[in-house]
Short mmCIF file of C-alpha atoms in Angstrom, two decimals:
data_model
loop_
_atom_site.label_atom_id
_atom_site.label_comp_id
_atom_site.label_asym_id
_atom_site.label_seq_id
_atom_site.Cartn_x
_atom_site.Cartn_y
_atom_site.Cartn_z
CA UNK F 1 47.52 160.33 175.63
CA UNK F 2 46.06 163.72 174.66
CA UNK F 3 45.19 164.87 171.29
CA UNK F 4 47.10 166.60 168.72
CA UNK F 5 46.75 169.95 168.39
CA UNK F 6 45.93 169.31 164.82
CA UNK F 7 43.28 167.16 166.17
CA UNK F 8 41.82 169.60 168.49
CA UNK F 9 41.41 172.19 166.19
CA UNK F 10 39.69 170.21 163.71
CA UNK F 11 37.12 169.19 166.95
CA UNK F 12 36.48 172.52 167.75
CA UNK F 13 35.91 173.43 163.94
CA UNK F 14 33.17 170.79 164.03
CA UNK F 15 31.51 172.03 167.52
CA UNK F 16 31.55 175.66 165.88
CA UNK F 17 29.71 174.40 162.84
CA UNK F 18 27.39 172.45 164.61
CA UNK F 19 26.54 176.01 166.71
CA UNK F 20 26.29 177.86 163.88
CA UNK F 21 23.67 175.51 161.96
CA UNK F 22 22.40 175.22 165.36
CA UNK F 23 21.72 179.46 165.38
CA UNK F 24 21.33 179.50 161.87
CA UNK F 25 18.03 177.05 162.09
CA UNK F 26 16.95 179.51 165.18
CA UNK F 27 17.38 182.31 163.01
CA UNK F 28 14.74 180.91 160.21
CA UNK F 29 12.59 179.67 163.13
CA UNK F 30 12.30 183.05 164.50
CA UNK F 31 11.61 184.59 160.94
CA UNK F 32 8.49 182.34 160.66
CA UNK F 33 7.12 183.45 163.97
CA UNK F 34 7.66 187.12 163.14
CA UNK F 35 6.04 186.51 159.87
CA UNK F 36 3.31 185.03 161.44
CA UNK F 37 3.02 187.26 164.41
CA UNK F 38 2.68 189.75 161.72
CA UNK F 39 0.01 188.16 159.92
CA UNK F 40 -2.45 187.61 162.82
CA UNK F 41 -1.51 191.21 163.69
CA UNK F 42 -2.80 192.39 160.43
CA UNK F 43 -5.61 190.29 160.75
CA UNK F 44 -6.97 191.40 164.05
CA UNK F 45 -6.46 194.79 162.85
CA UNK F 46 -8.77 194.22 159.50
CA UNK F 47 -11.39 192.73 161.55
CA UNK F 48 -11.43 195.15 164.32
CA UNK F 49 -11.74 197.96 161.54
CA UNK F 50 -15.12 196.66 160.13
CA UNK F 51 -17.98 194.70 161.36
CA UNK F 52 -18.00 193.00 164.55
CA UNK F 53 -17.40 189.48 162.71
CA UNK F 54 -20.37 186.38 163.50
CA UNK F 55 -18.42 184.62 167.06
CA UNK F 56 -19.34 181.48 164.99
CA UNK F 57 -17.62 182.27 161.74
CA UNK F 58 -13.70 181.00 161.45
CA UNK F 59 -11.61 183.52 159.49
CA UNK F 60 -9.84 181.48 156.92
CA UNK F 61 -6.25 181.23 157.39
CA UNK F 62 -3.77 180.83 154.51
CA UNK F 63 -1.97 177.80 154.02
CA UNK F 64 1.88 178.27 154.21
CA UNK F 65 4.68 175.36 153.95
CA UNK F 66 6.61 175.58 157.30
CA UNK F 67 10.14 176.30 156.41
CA UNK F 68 13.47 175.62 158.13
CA UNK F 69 13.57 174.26 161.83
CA UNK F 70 9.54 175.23 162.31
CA UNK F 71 9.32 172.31 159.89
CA UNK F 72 11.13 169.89 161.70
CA UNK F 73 10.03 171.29 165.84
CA UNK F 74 6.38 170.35 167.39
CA UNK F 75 4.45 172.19 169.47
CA UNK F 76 5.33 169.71 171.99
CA UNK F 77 8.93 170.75 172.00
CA UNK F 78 8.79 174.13 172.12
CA UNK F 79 7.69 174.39 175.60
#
């Protein structure tokens, strides 16, 4: 016996906000890689402008809370 329509529409409601938390969490996901992108950029480009740094020495990196789906996602799933 097939659905009413009532039915239907409140299913496909659901799937569409399911996809849009799904593109929302993307979204954030691909903010923190920008951001970060955009920190090692500036990085490399302060160390290429002075001294040619010790090969030994580790540049600190700034702690930062992973936000959004980057919180929740390993390495490990990404690929």
């Amino acid at each position: 016996m097939p659905l009413p329509s009532c039915a239907k529409a409140a299913g496909y409601r659901e799937e569409g906000r399911k996809i849009f938390k799904r593109i929302e969490e993307c979204a954030l996901f691909t903010e923190d890689v920008r951001r970060t992108c955009e920190e090692v950029k500036r990085r490399m480009k302060d160390v290429s402008v002075g001294e040619a740094p010790d090969p030994d020495e580790e540049l600190p990196m700034p702690e930062r809370e992973l936000t959004g789906i980057a919180a929740k996602v390993s390495v490990c799933e990404v690929r």
